[in-house]
mmCIF file of C-alpha atoms in Angstrom:
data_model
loop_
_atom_site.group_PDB
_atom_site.id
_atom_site.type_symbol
_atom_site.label_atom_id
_atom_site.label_comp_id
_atom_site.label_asym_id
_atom_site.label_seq_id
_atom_site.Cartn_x
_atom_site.Cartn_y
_atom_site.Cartn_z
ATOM 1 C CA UNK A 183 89.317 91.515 100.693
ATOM 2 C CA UNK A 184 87.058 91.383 97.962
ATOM 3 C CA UNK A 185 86.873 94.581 97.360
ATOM 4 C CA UNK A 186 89.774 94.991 96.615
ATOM 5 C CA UNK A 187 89.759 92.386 94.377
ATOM 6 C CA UNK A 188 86.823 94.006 92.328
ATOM 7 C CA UNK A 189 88.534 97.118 92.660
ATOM 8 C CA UNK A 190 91.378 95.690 90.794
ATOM 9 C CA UNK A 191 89.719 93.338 88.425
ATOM 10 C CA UNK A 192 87.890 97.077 87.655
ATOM 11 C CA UNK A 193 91.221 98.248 86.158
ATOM 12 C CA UNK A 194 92.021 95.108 84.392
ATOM 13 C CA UNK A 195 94.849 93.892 86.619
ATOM 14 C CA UNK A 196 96.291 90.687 86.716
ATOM 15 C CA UNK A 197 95.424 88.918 89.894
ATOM 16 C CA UNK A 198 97.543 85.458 90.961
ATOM 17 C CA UNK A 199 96.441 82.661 92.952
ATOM 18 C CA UNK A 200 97.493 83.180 96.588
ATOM 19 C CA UNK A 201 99.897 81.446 98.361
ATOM 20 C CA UNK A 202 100.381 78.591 100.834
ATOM 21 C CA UNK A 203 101.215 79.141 104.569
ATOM 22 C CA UNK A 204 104.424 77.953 104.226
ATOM 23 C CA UNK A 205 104.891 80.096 101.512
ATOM 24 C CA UNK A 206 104.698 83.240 103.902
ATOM 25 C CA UNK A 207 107.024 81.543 106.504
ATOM 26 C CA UNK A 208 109.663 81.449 104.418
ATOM 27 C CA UNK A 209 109.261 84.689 103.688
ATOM 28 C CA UNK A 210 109.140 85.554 107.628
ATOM 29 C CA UNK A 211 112.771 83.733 107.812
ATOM 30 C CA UNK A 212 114.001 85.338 105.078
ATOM 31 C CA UNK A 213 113.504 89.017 106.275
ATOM 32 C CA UNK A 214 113.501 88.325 109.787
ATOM 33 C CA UNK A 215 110.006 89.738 110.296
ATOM 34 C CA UNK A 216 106.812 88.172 111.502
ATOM 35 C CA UNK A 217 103.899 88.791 108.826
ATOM 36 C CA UNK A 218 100.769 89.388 110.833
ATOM 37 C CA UNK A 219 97.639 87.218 110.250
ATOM 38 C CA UNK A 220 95.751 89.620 108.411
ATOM 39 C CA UNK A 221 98.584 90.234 105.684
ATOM 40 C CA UNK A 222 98.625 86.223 105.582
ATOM 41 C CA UNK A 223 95.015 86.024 105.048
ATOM 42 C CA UNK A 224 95.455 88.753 101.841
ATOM 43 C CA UNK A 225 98.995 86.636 100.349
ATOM 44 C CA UNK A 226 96.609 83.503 100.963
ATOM 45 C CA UNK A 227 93.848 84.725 98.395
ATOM 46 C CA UNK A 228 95.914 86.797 95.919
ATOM 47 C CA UNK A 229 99.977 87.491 95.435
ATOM 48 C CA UNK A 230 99.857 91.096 95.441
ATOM 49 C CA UNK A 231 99.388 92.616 91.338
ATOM 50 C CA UNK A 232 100.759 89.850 89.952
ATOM 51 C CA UNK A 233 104.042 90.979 88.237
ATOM 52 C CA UNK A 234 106.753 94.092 89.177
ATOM 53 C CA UNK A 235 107.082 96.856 86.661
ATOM 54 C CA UNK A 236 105.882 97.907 84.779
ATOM 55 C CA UNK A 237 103.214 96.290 83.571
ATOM 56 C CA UNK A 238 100.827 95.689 87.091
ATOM 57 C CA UNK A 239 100.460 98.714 88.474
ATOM 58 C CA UNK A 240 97.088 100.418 89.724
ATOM 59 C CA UNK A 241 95.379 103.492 87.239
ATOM 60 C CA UNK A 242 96.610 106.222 90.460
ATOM 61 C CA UNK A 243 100.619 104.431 90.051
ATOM 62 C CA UNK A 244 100.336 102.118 92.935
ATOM 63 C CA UNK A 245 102.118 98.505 92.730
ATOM 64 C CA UNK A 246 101.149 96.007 95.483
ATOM 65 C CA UNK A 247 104.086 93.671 95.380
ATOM 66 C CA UNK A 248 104.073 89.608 95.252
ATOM 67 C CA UNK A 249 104.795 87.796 98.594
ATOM 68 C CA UNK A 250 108.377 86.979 96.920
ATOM 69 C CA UNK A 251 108.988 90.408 96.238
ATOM 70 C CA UNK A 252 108.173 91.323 99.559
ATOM 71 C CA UNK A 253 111.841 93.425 100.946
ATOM 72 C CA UNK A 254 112.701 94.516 104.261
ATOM 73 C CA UNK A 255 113.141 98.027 105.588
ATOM 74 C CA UNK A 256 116.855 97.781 106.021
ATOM 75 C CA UNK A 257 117.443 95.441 103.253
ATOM 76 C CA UNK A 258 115.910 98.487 100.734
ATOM 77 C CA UNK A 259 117.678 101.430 102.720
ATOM 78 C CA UNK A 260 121.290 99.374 103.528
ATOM 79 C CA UNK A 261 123.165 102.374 104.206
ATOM 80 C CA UNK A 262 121.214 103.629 107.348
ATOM 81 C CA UNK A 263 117.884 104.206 107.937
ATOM 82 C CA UNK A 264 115.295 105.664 111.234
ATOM 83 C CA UNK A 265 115.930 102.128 113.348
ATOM 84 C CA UNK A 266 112.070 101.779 113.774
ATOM 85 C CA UNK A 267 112.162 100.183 110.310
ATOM 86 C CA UNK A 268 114.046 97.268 111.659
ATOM 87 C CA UNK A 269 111.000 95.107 111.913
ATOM 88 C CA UNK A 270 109.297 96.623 108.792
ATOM 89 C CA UNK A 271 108.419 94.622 105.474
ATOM 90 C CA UNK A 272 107.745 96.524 102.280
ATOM 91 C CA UNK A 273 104.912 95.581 100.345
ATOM 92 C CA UNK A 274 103.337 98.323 98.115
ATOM 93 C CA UNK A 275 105.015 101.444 96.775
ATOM 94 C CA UNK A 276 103.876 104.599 94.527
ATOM 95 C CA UNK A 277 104.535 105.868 91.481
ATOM 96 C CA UNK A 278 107.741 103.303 90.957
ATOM 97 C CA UNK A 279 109.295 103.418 94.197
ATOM 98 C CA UNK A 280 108.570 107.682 94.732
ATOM 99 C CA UNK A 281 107.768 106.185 98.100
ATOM 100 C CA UNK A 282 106.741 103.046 99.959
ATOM 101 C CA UNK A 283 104.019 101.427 101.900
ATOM 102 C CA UNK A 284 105.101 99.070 104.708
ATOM 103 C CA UNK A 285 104.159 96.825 107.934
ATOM 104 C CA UNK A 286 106.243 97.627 110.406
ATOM 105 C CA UNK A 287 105.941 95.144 113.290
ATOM 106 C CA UNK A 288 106.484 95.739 117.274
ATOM 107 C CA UNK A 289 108.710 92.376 117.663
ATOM 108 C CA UNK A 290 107.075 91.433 121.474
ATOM 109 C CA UNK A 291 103.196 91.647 121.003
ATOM 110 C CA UNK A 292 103.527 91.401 117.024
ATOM 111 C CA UNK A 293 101.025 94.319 116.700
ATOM 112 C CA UNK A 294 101.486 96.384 113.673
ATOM 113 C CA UNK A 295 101.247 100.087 112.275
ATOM 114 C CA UNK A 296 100.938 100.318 108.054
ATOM 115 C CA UNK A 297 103.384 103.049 107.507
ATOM 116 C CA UNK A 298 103.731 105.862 104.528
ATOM 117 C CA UNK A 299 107.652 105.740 104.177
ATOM 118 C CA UNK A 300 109.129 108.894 102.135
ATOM 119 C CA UNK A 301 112.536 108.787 103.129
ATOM 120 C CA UNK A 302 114.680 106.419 104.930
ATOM 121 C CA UNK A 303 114.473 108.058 108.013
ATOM 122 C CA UNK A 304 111.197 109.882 107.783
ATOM 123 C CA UNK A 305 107.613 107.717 107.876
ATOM 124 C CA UNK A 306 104.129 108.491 108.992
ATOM 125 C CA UNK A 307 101.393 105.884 110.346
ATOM 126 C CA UNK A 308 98.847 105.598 108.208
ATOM 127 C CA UNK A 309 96.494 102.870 109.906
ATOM 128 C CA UNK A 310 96.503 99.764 112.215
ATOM 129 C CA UNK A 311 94.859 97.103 110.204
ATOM 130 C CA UNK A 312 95.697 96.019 106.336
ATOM 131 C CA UNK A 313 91.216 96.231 106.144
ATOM 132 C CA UNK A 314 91.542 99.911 107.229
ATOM 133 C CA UNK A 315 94.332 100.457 104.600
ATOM 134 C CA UNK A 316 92.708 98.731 101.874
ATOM 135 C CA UNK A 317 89.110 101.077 102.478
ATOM 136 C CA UNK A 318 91.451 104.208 102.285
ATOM 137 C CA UNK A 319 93.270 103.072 99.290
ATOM 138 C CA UNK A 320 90.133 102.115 97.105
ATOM 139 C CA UNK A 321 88.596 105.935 98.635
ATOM 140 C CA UNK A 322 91.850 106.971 97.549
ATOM 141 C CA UNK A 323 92.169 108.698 100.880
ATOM 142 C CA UNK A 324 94.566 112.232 101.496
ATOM 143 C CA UNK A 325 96.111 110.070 103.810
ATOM 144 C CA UNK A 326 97.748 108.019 102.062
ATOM 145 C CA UNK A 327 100.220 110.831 100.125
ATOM 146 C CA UNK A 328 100.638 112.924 103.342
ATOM 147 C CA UNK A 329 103.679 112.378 105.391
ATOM 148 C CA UNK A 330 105.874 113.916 107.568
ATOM 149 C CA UNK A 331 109.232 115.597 106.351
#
């Protein structure tokens, strides 16, 4: 997690305090979705960049959003969308919403794939673990701007 941090204190970025656990359950009521330990470990040290547009964004365009702007799947594509984002949270996106990063969340075990989503009904797997994610985002990995049409 650090690096991360240093990575964005690098680029200037504001960083907030992070959160309380009961913070993050609400936000598990309120979307419906269960937010997996490690992504409560990361809301518990920092809220995401801070602020929404368009001030906090990353030098490559990303925005890593605040646990209270954290949106569900189906609540950001209402009118229909690939039903595997049912249990998905939003929580980064890309050049101002050209596409979003999200956790979508198997509902029985609670394991978790981070997911590239272009399109409502088109998404790629990028990794299993926010750790992984975070070590291809400061490489600024191929990865994570290849998905499938």
């Amino acid at each position: 997690m650090e690096n991360l941090l240093d990575h964005w204190r690098s680029q200037g970025i504001y960083l907030q305090n992070g959160n309380e656990s009961s913070s993050v359950d609400e936000v598990e009521r309120r979307l419906g979705i269960h937010v997996p330990d490690d992504f409560r470990t990361y809301f518990s040290a920092v809220n995401g960049m801070g602020d929404l547009y368009p001030n906090w964004v990353d030098d490559k365009g990303y925005l890593f959003y605040p646990l209270e702007f954290l949106i569900s799947a189906g609540d950001l594509f209402p009118e229909g969308h690939h039903e595997a984002l049912d249990q998905c949270f939003i929580f980064a996106d890309f050049l101002q919403e050209c596409w979003y990063y999200g956790c979508i969340v198997d509902p029985i075990d609670k394991g978790y794939s981070i997911i590239l989503i272009s399109h409502k009904f088109s998404f790629s797997v990028i990794s299993n673990s926010l750790e992984n994610f975070i070590e291809l985002y400061i490489a600024n990995a191929e990865i994570l701007y290849t998905f499938e049409t």
